[in-house]
PDB file of C-alpha atoms in Angstrom:
ATOM      1  CA  MET A   1      28.352 -29.744 -39.584  1.00 50.00           C
ATOM      2  CA  LYS A   2      29.357 -32.493 -37.034  1.00 50.00           C
ATOM      3  CA  GLY A   3      29.227 -31.793 -33.443  1.00 49.00           C
ATOM      4  CA  SER A   4      32.976 -32.540 -33.159  1.00 51.00           C
ATOM      5  CA  GLY A   5      33.682 -29.762 -35.916  1.00 56.00           C
ATOM      6  CA  THR A   6      31.521 -27.478 -34.147  1.00 60.00           C
ATOM      7  CA  GLY A   7      33.135 -27.915 -30.725  1.00 68.00           C
ATOM      8  CA  TYR A   8      36.186 -27.546 -32.206  1.00 62.00           C
ATOM      9  CA  LEU A   9      35.081 -24.216 -33.675  1.00 60.00           C
ATOM     10  CA  VAL A  10      33.649 -23.008 -30.332  1.00 66.00           C
ATOM     11  CA  LYS A  11      36.962 -24.009 -28.517  1.00 74.00           C
ATOM     12  CA  THR A  12      38.765 -21.884 -31.256  1.00 68.00           C
ATOM     13  CA  GLY A  13      36.527 -18.704 -30.427  1.00 64.00           C
ATOM     14  CA  ILE A  14      37.170 -19.208 -26.925  1.00 70.00           C
ATOM     15  CA  LYS A  15      40.634 -19.837 -27.117  1.00 74.00           C
ATOM     16  CA  SER A  16      41.302 -16.691 -29.289  1.00 71.00           C
ATOM     17  CA  ILE A  17      39.918 -14.631 -26.613  1.00 70.00           C
ATOM     18  CA  TRP A  18      42.698 -15.932 -24.332  1.00 73.00           C
ATOM     19  CA  GLN A  19      45.239 -15.239 -27.043  1.00 71.00           C
ATOM     20  CA  ASN A  20      44.119 -11.589 -27.378  1.00 69.00           C
ATOM     21  CA  LYS A  21      43.339 -11.084 -23.557  1.00 74.00           C
ATOM     22  CA  LEU A  22      44.299  -7.501 -23.360  1.00 74.00           C
ATOM     23  CA  MET A  23      42.244  -6.240 -26.219  1.00 72.00           C
ATOM     24  CA  SER A  24      39.494  -8.863 -25.185  1.00 77.00           C
ATOM     25  CA  LEU A  25      39.542  -7.133 -21.295  1.00 81.00           C
ATOM     26  CA  ALA A  26      39.417  -3.748 -23.176  1.00 76.00           C
ATOM     27  CA  SER A  27      36.296  -4.871 -24.909  1.00 77.00           C
ATOM     28  CA  ILE A  28      34.724  -6.523 -22.067  1.00 82.00           C
ATOM     29  CA  ALA A  29      35.286  -3.267 -19.998  1.00 84.00           C
ATOM     30  CA  VAL A  30      33.971  -0.927 -22.439  1.00 80.00           C
ATOM     31  CA  LEU A  31      30.947  -2.998 -23.410  1.00 82.00           C
ATOM     32  CA  SER A  32      30.261  -3.437 -19.565  1.00 87.00           C
ATOM     33  CA  ALA A  33      30.255   0.164 -19.330  1.00 84.00           C
ATOM     34  CA  CYS A  34      27.952   0.561 -22.223  1.00 81.00           C
ATOM     35  CA  LEU A  35      25.459  -1.934 -20.826  1.00 85.00           C
ATOM     36  CA  MET A  36      25.390  -0.657 -17.385  1.00 88.00           C
ATOM     37  CA  ILE A  37      24.598   2.794 -18.796  1.00 82.00           C
ATOM     38  CA  LEU A  38      21.720   1.255 -20.719  1.00 81.00           C
ATOM     39  CA  GLY A  39      20.612  -0.537 -18.075  1.00 85.00           C
ATOM     40  CA  VAL A  40      20.456   2.385 -15.685  1.00 83.00           C
ATOM     41  CA  ALA A  41      18.769   4.700 -18.591  1.00 79.00           C
ATOM     42  CA  ALA A  42      16.344   1.594 -19.076  1.00 80.00           C
ATOM     43  CA  LEU A  43      15.567   1.393 -15.196  1.00 84.00           C
ATOM     44  CA  PHE A  44      15.112   5.120 -15.031  1.00 79.00           C
ATOM     45  CA  SER A  45      12.888   5.345 -17.821  1.00 76.00           C
ATOM     46  CA  VAL A  46      10.722   2.256 -16.284  1.00 79.00           C
ATOM     47  CA  ASN A  47      10.441   3.830 -13.009  1.00 79.00           C
ATOM     48  CA  MET A  48       9.854   7.299 -14.322  1.00 74.00           C
ATOM     49  CA  GLY A  49       7.033   5.965 -16.263  1.00 71.00           C
ATOM     50  CA  GLU A  50       5.489   4.196 -13.352  1.00 73.00           C
ATOM     51  CA  ALA A  51       5.743   7.505 -11.460  1.00 69.00           C
ATOM     52  CA  LEU A  52       4.059   9.603 -14.054  1.00 67.00           C
ATOM     53  CA  ALA A  53       1.499   6.857 -14.474  1.00 67.00           C
ATOM     54  CA  TYR A  54       0.873   7.290 -10.568  1.00 65.00           C
ATOM     55  CA  VAL A  55       0.637  11.003 -10.927  1.00 63.00           C
ATOM     56  CA  GLU A  56      -1.541  10.623 -14.013  1.00 63.00           C
ATOM     57  CA  SER A  57      -4.002   8.407 -12.010  1.00 64.00           C
ATOM     58  CA  GLN A  58      -4.213  11.085  -9.666  1.00 62.00           C
ATOM     59  CA  ASN A  59      -5.723  13.632 -12.290  1.00 71.00           C
ATOM     60  CA  GLU A  60      -9.118  14.260 -12.527  1.00 82.00           C
ATOM     61  CA  ILE A  61     -11.615  16.717 -14.329  1.00 88.00           C
ATOM     62  CA  VAL A  62     -14.679  17.708 -12.899  1.00 90.00           C
ATOM     63  CA  VAL A  63     -17.978  18.371 -14.921  1.00 92.00           C
ATOM     64  CA  PHE A  64     -20.111  20.760 -13.302  1.00 93.00           C
ATOM     65  CA  ILE A  65     -23.709  20.654 -14.037  1.00 91.00           C
ATOM     66  CA  ALA A  66     -25.539  23.652 -14.951  1.00 91.00           C
ATOM     67  CA  GLU A  67     -28.475  24.719 -12.169  1.00 88.00           C
ATOM     68  CA  GLU A  68     -30.836  25.198 -14.667  1.00 90.00           C
ATOM     69  CA  ALA A  69     -30.325  21.867 -16.172  1.00 89.00           C
ATOM     70  CA  THR A  70     -33.445  19.744 -17.108  1.00 90.00           C
ATOM     71  CA  ASP A  71     -33.977  16.226 -15.853  1.00 90.00           C
ATOM     72  CA  GLU A  72     -33.575  15.356 -19.299  1.00 92.00           C
ATOM     73  CA  GLU A  73     -30.276  17.106 -19.695  1.00 91.00           C
ATOM     74  CA  ARG A  74     -29.054  15.464 -16.577  1.00 91.00           C
ATOM     75  CA  ALA A  75     -30.102  11.866 -17.470  1.00 93.00           C
ATOM     76  CA  ASP A  76     -28.269  12.425 -21.240  1.00 93.00           C
ATOM     77  CA  LEU A  77     -25.286  13.711 -19.222  1.00 92.00           C
ATOM     78  CA  GLU A  78     -25.088  10.472 -17.063  1.00 92.00           C
ATOM     79  CA  ALA A  79     -25.298   8.382 -19.986  1.00 93.00           C
ATOM     80  CA  LEU A  80     -22.606  10.466 -21.821  1.00 93.00           C
ATOM     81  CA  VAL A  81     -20.267   9.892 -19.019  1.00 91.00           C
ATOM     82  CA  ALA A  82     -20.777   6.108 -18.561  1.00 91.00           C
ATOM     83  CA  SER A  83     -20.262   5.556 -22.155  1.00 91.00           C
ATOM     84  CA  THR A  84     -17.323   8.062 -22.933  1.00 89.00           C
ATOM     85  CA  GLY A  85     -13.839   6.197 -23.557  1.00 85.00           C
ATOM     86  CA  ASN A  86     -10.695   6.887 -21.734  1.00 86.00           C
ATOM     87  CA  ILE A  87     -12.555   7.298 -18.177  1.00 88.00           C
ATOM     88  CA  GLU A  88     -11.047   5.048 -15.531  1.00 86.00           C
ATOM     89  CA  SER A  89     -13.584   6.092 -13.107  1.00 87.00           C
ATOM     90  CA  TYR A  90     -16.102   8.472 -11.906  1.00 90.00           C
ATOM     91  CA  GLN A  91     -18.215   9.763  -9.148  1.00 90.00           C
ATOM     92  CA  TYR A  92     -21.556  11.799  -8.804  1.00 92.00           C
ATOM     93  CA  ILE A  93     -21.044  14.668  -6.467  1.00 91.00           C
ATOM     94  CA  SER A  94     -24.651  16.339  -5.126  1.00 89.00           C
ATOM     95  CA  LYS A  95     -24.931  19.654  -4.361  1.00 86.00           C
ATOM     96  CA  GLU A  96     -25.377  18.347  -0.669  1.00 86.00           C
ATOM     97  CA  ASP A  97     -22.372  16.322  -0.812  1.00 88.00           C
ATOM     98  CA  ALA A  98     -20.406  19.269  -2.408  1.00 85.00           C
ATOM     99  CA  LEU A  99     -21.469  21.543   0.725  1.00 81.00           C
ATOM    100  CA  LYS A 100     -20.622  18.974   2.795  1.00 84.00           C
ATOM    101  CA  GLU A 101     -17.071  18.480   1.385  1.00 80.00           C
ATOM    102  CA  THR A 102     -16.512  22.213   1.405  1.00 78.00           C
ATOM    103  CA  LYS A 103     -17.395  22.267   5.367  1.00 78.00           C
ATOM    104  CA  GLU A 104     -14.865  19.452   5.960  1.00 81.00           C
ATOM    105  CA  GLU A 105     -12.279  21.577   3.836  1.00 74.00           C
ATOM    106  CA  PHE A 106     -13.125  24.954   5.801  1.00 75.00           C
ATOM    107  CA  GLY A 107     -12.515  22.707   9.234  1.00 74.00           C
ATOM    108  CA  PRO A 108     -12.752  25.174  12.365  1.00 75.00           C
ATOM    109  CA  ASP A 109     -14.512  27.780  10.385  1.00 72.00           C
ATOM    110  CA  SER A 110     -16.974  25.214   8.727  1.00 68.00           C
ATOM    111  CA  ALA A 111     -19.674  27.553  10.802  1.00 69.00           C
ATOM    112  CA  LEU A 112     -19.269  30.344   8.256  1.00 65.00           C
ATOM    113  CA  LEU A 113     -21.343  28.012   5.802  1.00 67.00           C
ATOM    114  CA  ASP A 114     -23.893  27.408   8.241  1.00 70.00           C
ATOM    115  CA  GLY A 115     -27.368  28.442   6.529  1.00 65.00           C
ATOM    116  CA  LEU A 116     -26.570  27.582   2.902  1.00 68.00           C
ATOM    117  CA  GLU A 117     -28.396  24.248   3.136  1.00 68.00           C
ATOM    118  CA  GLU A 118     -31.555  25.980   2.090  1.00 72.00           C
ATOM    119  CA  ASP A 119     -29.895  28.238  -0.689  1.00 75.00           C
ATOM    120  CA  ASN A 120     -27.001  26.026  -1.720  1.00 79.00           C
ATOM    121  CA  PRO A 121     -24.902  27.839  -4.412  1.00 82.00           C
ATOM    122  CA  LEU A 122     -22.461  25.153  -5.131  1.00 84.00           C
ATOM    123  CA  PRO A 123     -23.215  22.825  -8.257  1.00 88.00           C
ATOM    124  CA  ALA A 124     -23.679  19.085  -8.570  1.00 90.00           C
ATOM    125  CA  SER A 125     -20.706  17.744 -10.384  1.00 92.00           C
ATOM    126  CA  TYR A 126     -19.079  14.459 -11.888  1.00 92.00           C
ATOM    127  CA  ARG A 127     -15.448  14.046 -11.021  1.00 91.00           C
ATOM    128  CA  ILE A 128     -13.862  11.978 -13.467  1.00 91.00           C
ATOM    129  CA  LYS A 129     -10.556  10.050 -13.554  1.00 88.00           C
ATOM    130  CA  LEU A 130      -8.911   9.602 -17.067  1.00 86.00           C
ATOM    131  CA  GLN A 131      -7.018   6.690 -18.291  1.00 83.00           C
ATOM    132  CA  ASN A 132      -4.643   8.580 -20.508  1.00 79.00           C
ATOM    133  CA  LEU A 133      -3.640  12.463 -20.288  1.00 75.00           C
ATOM    134  CA  ASP A 134      -2.785  12.337 -24.027  1.00 77.00           C
ATOM    135  CA  TYR A 135      -6.709  12.391 -25.009  1.00 82.00           C
ATOM    136  CA  MET A 136      -7.711  14.612 -22.115  1.00 84.00           C
ATOM    137  CA  TYR A 137      -8.301  17.414 -24.241  1.00 85.00           C
ATOM    138  CA  ASP A 138     -10.786  15.525 -26.614  1.00 88.00           C
ATOM    139  CA  THR A 139     -12.573  13.882 -23.440  1.00 89.00           C
ATOM    140  CA  VAL A 140     -12.596  17.817 -22.157  1.00 89.00           C
ATOM    141  CA  SER A 141     -14.129  18.778 -25.213  1.00 91.00           C
ATOM    142  CA  THR A 142     -16.861  16.294 -25.519  1.00 91.00           C
ATOM    143  CA  PHE A 143     -18.427  17.372 -22.121  1.00 92.00           C
ATOM    144  CA  GLN A 144     -17.977  21.229 -22.789  1.00 91.00           C
ATOM    145  CA  LYS A 145     -20.353  20.738 -25.896  1.00 91.00           C
ATOM    146  CA  ALA A 146     -22.969  18.462 -23.911  1.00 92.00           C
ATOM    147  CA  PRO A 147     -26.144  20.283 -22.930  1.00 92.00           C
ATOM    148  CA  GLY A 148     -26.723  20.881 -19.623  1.00 92.00           C
ATOM    149  CA  VAL A 149     -22.875  21.419 -18.442  1.00 92.00           C
ATOM    150  CA  GLU A 150     -22.043  24.557 -16.650  1.00 91.00           C
ATOM    151  CA  THR A 151     -18.117  24.337 -17.221  1.00 90.00           C
ATOM    152  CA  VAL A 152     -15.335  21.875 -17.162  1.00 90.00           C
ATOM    153  CA  SER A 153     -12.349  22.187 -14.809  1.00 85.00           C
ATOM    154  CA  TYR A 154      -9.315  20.052 -15.611  1.00 82.00           C
ATOM    155  CA  PRO A 155      -5.617  20.389 -14.913  1.00 75.00           C
ATOM    156  CA  GLN A 156      -4.271  21.755 -18.194  1.00 70.00           C
ATOM    157  CA  ASP A 157      -0.569  22.782 -17.045  1.00 65.00           C
ATOM    158  CA  VAL A 158      -0.083  19.292 -15.232  1.00 63.00           C
ATOM    159  CA  ALA A 159      -1.451  17.312 -17.906  1.00 62.00           C
ATOM    160  CA  GLU A 160       0.877  19.232 -20.404  1.00 66.00           C
ATOM    161  CA  THR A 161       3.906  18.774 -18.185  1.00 71.00           C
ATOM    162  CA  ILE A 162       3.185  14.910 -18.013  1.00 65.00           C
ATOM    163  CA  VAL A 163       2.643  14.206 -21.468  1.00 67.00           C
ATOM    164  CA  SER A 164       6.241  16.378 -22.264  1.00 75.00           C
ATOM    165  CA  LEU A 165       7.690  14.166 -19.622  1.00 71.00           C
ATOM    166  CA  LYS A 166       6.666  10.942 -20.915  1.00 69.00           C
ATOM    167  CA  ASN A 167       7.764  12.159 -24.497  1.00 75.00           C
ATOM    168  CA  MET A 168      11.232  12.959 -23.311  1.00 78.00           C
ATOM    169  CA  VAL A 169      11.938   9.953 -21.053  1.00 71.00           C
ATOM    170  CA  SER A 170      10.948   7.713 -24.498  1.00 73.00           C
ATOM    171  CA  ILE A 171      13.134   9.796 -26.727  1.00 80.00           C
ATOM    172  CA  PHE A 172      16.031   9.909 -24.032  1.00 77.00           C
ATOM    173  CA  GLY A 173      15.891   6.126 -23.531  1.00 72.00           C
ATOM    174  CA  ILE A 174      15.899   5.406 -27.488  1.00 79.00           C
ATOM    175  CA  ALA A 175      18.975   7.981 -27.849  1.00 81.00           C
ATOM    176  CA  ILE A 176      21.026   6.352 -24.965  1.00 76.00           C
ATOM    177  CA  ILE A 177      20.343   2.970 -26.592  1.00 74.00           C
ATOM    178  CA  ALA A 178      21.216   3.778 -29.962  1.00 79.00           C
ATOM    179  CA  VAL A 179      24.539   5.754 -29.011  1.00 80.00           C
ATOM    180  CA  PHE A 180      25.939   2.824 -26.759  1.00 74.00           C
ATOM    181  CA  VAL A 181      24.843  -0.159 -29.175  1.00 73.00           C
ATOM    182  CA  ALA A 182      26.716   1.801 -31.951  1.00 79.00           C
ATOM    183  CA  VAL A 183      29.979   2.412 -29.616  1.00 77.00           C
ATOM    184  CA  SER A 184      29.974  -1.196 -28.251  1.00 71.00           C
ATOM    185  CA  LEU A 185      29.581  -2.537 -32.155  1.00 72.00           C
ATOM    186  CA  VAL A 186      32.841  -0.425 -32.797  1.00 77.00           C
ATOM    187  CA  ILE A 187      34.606  -1.814 -29.923  1.00 72.00           C
ATOM    188  CA  ILE A 188      33.671  -5.500 -30.772  1.00 68.00           C
ATOM    189  CA  SER A 189      34.656  -4.883 -34.145  1.00 70.00           C
ATOM    190  CA  ASN A 190      37.918  -3.639 -33.288  1.00 72.00           C
ATOM    191  CA  THR A 191      38.768  -6.427 -31.218  1.00 67.00           C
ATOM    192  CA  ILE A 192      37.533  -9.447 -33.662  1.00 66.00           C
ATOM    193  CA  ARG A 193      39.396  -7.442 -36.645  1.00 71.00           C
ATOM    194  CA  LEU A 194      42.809  -7.818 -34.741  1.00 69.00           C
ATOM    195  CA  THR A 195      41.939 -11.546 -34.730  1.00 66.00           C
ATOM    196  CA  VAL A 196      40.893 -11.654 -38.249  1.00 69.00           C
ATOM    197  CA  PHE A 197      44.208  -9.773 -39.285  1.00 72.00           C
ATOM    198  CA  ALA A 198      46.513 -12.167 -37.281  1.00 67.00           C
ATOM    199  CA  ARG A 199      44.682 -15.043 -38.984  1.00 67.00           C
ATOM    200  CA  ARG A 200      44.035 -13.787 -42.490  1.00 73.00           C
ATOM    201  CA  ARG A 201      46.275 -16.206 -44.109  1.00 77.00           C
ATOM    202  CA  GLU A 202      44.727 -19.258 -42.462  1.00 71.00           C
ATOM    203  CA  ILE A 203      41.070 -17.710 -43.570  1.00 72.00           C
ATOM    204  CA  ASN A 204      42.435 -17.109 -47.146  1.00 76.00           C
ATOM    205  CA  ILE A 205      43.732 -20.738 -47.346  1.00 76.00           C
ATOM    206  CA  MET A 206      40.417 -22.410 -45.872  1.00 74.00           C
ATOM    207  CA  LYS A 207      38.752 -20.213 -48.629  1.00 75.00           C
ATOM    208  CA  TYR A 208      40.267 -21.809 -51.434  1.00 77.00           C
ATOM    209  CA  VAL A 209      40.230 -25.329 -50.007  1.00 79.00           C
ATOM    210  CA  GLY A 210      36.494 -25.273 -50.052  1.00 77.00           C
ATOM    211  CA  ALA A 211      35.612 -24.171 -46.570  1.00 74.00           C
ATOM    212  CA  THR A 212      32.135 -22.672 -46.137  1.00 78.00           C
ATOM    213  CA  ASN A 213      31.748 -18.962 -44.927  1.00 76.00           C
ATOM    214  CA  GLY A 214      29.807 -20.373 -41.837  1.00 77.00           C
ATOM    215  CA  PHE A 215      32.875 -22.863 -40.790  1.00 76.00           C
ATOM    216  CA  ILE A 216      35.274 -19.744 -41.251  1.00 75.00           C
ATOM    217  CA  ARG A 217      32.969 -17.276 -39.630  1.00 78.00           C
ATOM    218  CA  LEU A 218      31.826 -19.290 -36.377  1.00 79.00           C
ATOM    219  CA  PRO A 219      35.046 -19.031 -34.141  1.00 79.00           C
ATOM    220  CA  PHE A 220      34.811 -15.384 -34.702  1.00 79.00           C
ATOM    221  CA  VAL A 221      31.126 -14.906 -33.704  1.00 82.00           C
ATOM    222  CA  VAL A 222      31.734 -17.268 -30.824  1.00 82.00           C
ATOM    223  CA  GLU A 223      34.397 -14.943 -29.388  1.00 80.00           C
ATOM    224  CA  GLY A 224      32.092 -12.065 -29.899  1.00 81.00           C
ATOM    225  CA  MET A 225      29.224 -13.442 -28.284  1.00 86.00           C
ATOM    226  CA  PHE A 226      31.300 -14.762 -25.417  1.00 85.00           C
ATOM    227  CA  ILE A 227      32.894 -11.411 -24.981  1.00 85.00           C
ATOM    228  CA  GLY A 228      29.262  -9.992 -25.075  1.00 86.00           C
ATOM    229  CA  LEU A 229      28.183 -12.564 -22.453  1.00 89.00           C
ATOM    230  CA  LEU A 230      31.058 -11.582 -20.021  1.00 90.00           C
ATOM    231  CA  ALA A 231      30.283  -8.034 -20.260  1.00 90.00           C
ATOM    232  CA  ALA A 232      26.513  -8.620 -19.743  1.00 92.00           C
ATOM    233  CA  LEU A 233      26.992 -10.797 -16.288  1.00 94.00           C
ATOM    234  CA  ILE A 234      29.334  -7.917 -15.201  1.00 94.00           C
ATOM    235  CA  ALA A 235      26.934  -5.028 -15.995  1.00 92.00           C
ATOM    236  CA  TYR A 236      23.897  -6.926 -14.479  1.00 94.00           C
ATOM    237  CA  PHE A 237      25.645  -7.708 -11.197  1.00 94.00           C
ATOM    238  CA  ALA A 238      26.679  -4.236 -10.836  1.00 93.00           C
ATOM    239  CA  VAL A 239      23.553  -2.580 -11.953  1.00 92.00           C
ATOM    240  CA  TRP A 240      21.602  -5.083  -9.443  1.00 91.00           C
ATOM    241  CA  GLY A 241      23.991  -3.990  -6.484  1.00 91.00           C
ATOM    242  CA  GLY A 242      23.499  -0.400  -7.316  1.00 89.00           C
ATOM    243  CA  TYR A 243      19.886  -0.374  -7.534  1.00 88.00           C
ATOM    244  CA  GLN A 244      19.426  -2.584  -4.303  1.00 86.00           C
ATOM    245  CA  GLY A 245      21.712  -0.196  -2.516  1.00 86.00           C
ATOM    246  CA  ILE A 246      19.963   2.983  -3.833  1.00 82.00           C
ATOM    247  CA  MET A 247      16.739   1.391  -2.874  1.00 80.00           C
ATOM    248  CA  ASN A 248      17.956   0.475   0.910  1.00 80.00           C
ATOM    249  CA  MET A 249      19.497   4.016   1.307  1.00 80.00           C
ATOM    250  CA  ILE A 250      16.203   5.443   0.450  1.00 74.00           C
ATOM    251  CA  MET A 251      14.209   2.808   2.766  1.00 73.00           C
ATOM    252  CA  GLY A 252      16.388   3.819   5.424  1.00 73.00           C
ATOM    253  CA  THR A 253      15.873   7.826   5.655  1.00 70.00           C
ATOM    254  CA  THR A 254      13.474   9.505   7.402  1.00 65.00           C
ATOM    255  CA  SER A 255      12.355  11.666   4.766  1.00 62.00           C
ATOM    256  CA  GLN A 256       8.652  11.123   3.953  1.00 65.00           C
ATOM    257  CA  PHE A 257       9.182  12.523   0.558  1.00 58.00           C
ATOM    258  CA  LEU A 258      11.994   9.733  -0.367  1.00 61.00           C
ATOM    259  CA  GLN A 259       9.804   7.206   1.209  1.00 64.00           C
ATOM    260  CA  SER A 260       7.132   7.733  -1.015  1.00 63.00           C
ATOM    261  CA  MET A 261       9.253   7.917  -3.450  1.00 61.00           C
ATOM    262  CA  ALA A 262      10.822   4.594  -2.712  1.00 65.00           C
ATOM    263  CA  ASP A 263       7.299   3.078  -2.709  1.00 68.00           C
ATOM    264  CA  SER A 264       6.820   4.292  -6.476  1.00 68.00           C
ATOM    265  CA  LEU A 265      10.113   2.172  -7.289  1.00 75.00           C
ATOM    266  CA  ILE A 266      10.056  -1.322  -9.049  1.00 82.00           C
ATOM    267  CA  PRO A 267      11.386  -3.856  -6.691  1.00 83.00           C
ATOM    268  CA  PHE A 268      14.212  -5.470  -8.316  1.00 84.00           C
ATOM    269  CA  GLY A 269      13.108  -8.871  -7.713  1.00 84.00           C
ATOM    270  CA  GLU A 270      10.048  -8.261  -9.854  1.00 85.00           C
ATOM    271  CA  ILE A 271      12.301  -7.436 -12.994  1.00 86.00           C
ATOM    272  CA  TRP A 272      15.521  -9.020 -12.358  1.00 88.00           C
ATOM    273  CA  TYR A 273      14.802 -11.742 -15.196  1.00 89.00           C
ATOM    274  CA  TRP A 274      14.019  -9.082 -17.691  1.00 89.00           C
ATOM    275  CA  VAL A 275      17.256  -7.274 -16.840  1.00 89.00           C
ATOM    276  CA  LEU A 276      19.354 -10.315 -17.067  1.00 92.00           C
ATOM    277  CA  ALA A 277      17.896 -11.440 -20.512  1.00 92.00           C
ATOM    278  CA  GLY A 278      17.716  -7.741 -21.783  1.00 89.00           C
ATOM    279  CA  PHE A 279      21.670  -7.711 -20.818  1.00 91.00           C
ATOM    280  CA  ALA A 280      22.168 -11.009 -22.183  1.00 92.00           C
ATOM    281  CA  LEU A 281      20.703 -10.718 -25.484  1.00 91.00           C
ATOM    282  CA  THR A 282      22.099  -7.435 -25.966  1.00 86.00           C
ATOM    283  CA  GLY A 283      25.499  -8.237 -25.146  1.00 86.00           C
ATOM    284  CA  MET A 284      25.776 -11.562 -27.077  1.00 88.00           C
ATOM    285  CA  GLY A 285      23.954  -9.987 -30.131  1.00 87.00           C
ATOM    286  CA  THR A 286      26.196  -6.985 -30.273  1.00 81.00           C
ATOM    287  CA  GLY A 287      29.113  -9.316 -29.909  1.00 80.00           C
ATOM    288  CA  ALA A 288      27.813 -11.612 -32.656  1.00 83.00           C
ATOM    289  CA  LEU A 289      27.029  -8.809 -35.014  1.00 81.00           C
ATOM    290  CA  GLY A 290      30.375  -6.501 -34.652  1.00 77.00           C
ATOM    291  CA  SER A 291      32.067 -10.206 -35.343  1.00 77.00           C
ATOM    292  CA  VAL A 292      30.112 -10.847 -38.683  1.00 79.00           C
ATOM    293  CA  LEU A 293      30.842  -7.053 -39.850  1.00 75.00           C
ATOM    294  CA  SER A 294      34.390  -7.480 -38.841  1.00 74.00           C
ATOM    295  CA  ILE A 295      35.208 -10.577 -40.915  1.00 74.00           C
ATOM    296  CA  ARG A 296      32.904  -9.950 -43.773  1.00 72.00           C
ATOM    297  CA  LYS A 297      35.720  -8.400 -46.297  1.00 66.00           C
ATOM    298  CA  HIS A 298      37.993 -11.458 -45.578  1.00 63.00           C
ATOM    299  CA  LEU A 299      35.413 -13.838 -46.742  1.00 64.00           C
ATOM    300  CA  LYS A 300      35.280 -12.313 -50.100  1.00 63.00           C
ATOM    301  CA  VAL A 301      38.304 -14.247 -52.029  1.00 51.00           C
TER     302      VAL A 301
END
């Protein structure tokens, strides 16, 4: 197709938006709302993932070494800790270090522990930070079976809660995207269908004189993509303003809890291009797909 022909078809598609401006405005408004909800859900999921990742990184398991463990068992355990997967970092805590830390926790009452240096009841241990709590039980099981291990302490309830929250956030995000993409497709399809219906005789004539499906389809696809692009830009600036407003409000509060929550949020400046690209691709893709679905049956002559 020549450039002039393509330009004519593109202009026709954009002109059709103006001719059906009321329905086009309705489509833009509804699609903008859908994209805004999608954007909010996506940003919520991303920030929730970051917050959960931070909480996850603060969790650790503690492998206590048995008092009667032999030197060989201790050496084998150290090698096991160093070679086991799913470990972010680890630290060896000797009996002396354990007693010192306990005294610091007692604060002014640390004198109650005086005299325990010669007969220290606290065991040596390894404090281990895990990479992924999903595999925590496998890692704990590995150490529980190791010779020379007295017991393994791990945050079972916290781990289960975090894993459940991660799964819920993922499922919620996917469900929201699926529902609103479907709603957007219906709205775009109905808008394009009005245009197709108004031009149905013209479409039939073009088919009979040999016009290709692509030639006939292009103006409607352009119309749908342009509606999607306009909706995407509206949604982007709305989400941007809302996100920055919430960030500024939280940063301006005196609450330490809210301040710490703000620190875990991702600055919009780091993700703006992903948000804009996501809106544009989703909006234009939804518009194009809705147009193709609407005109499909009219191309069968």
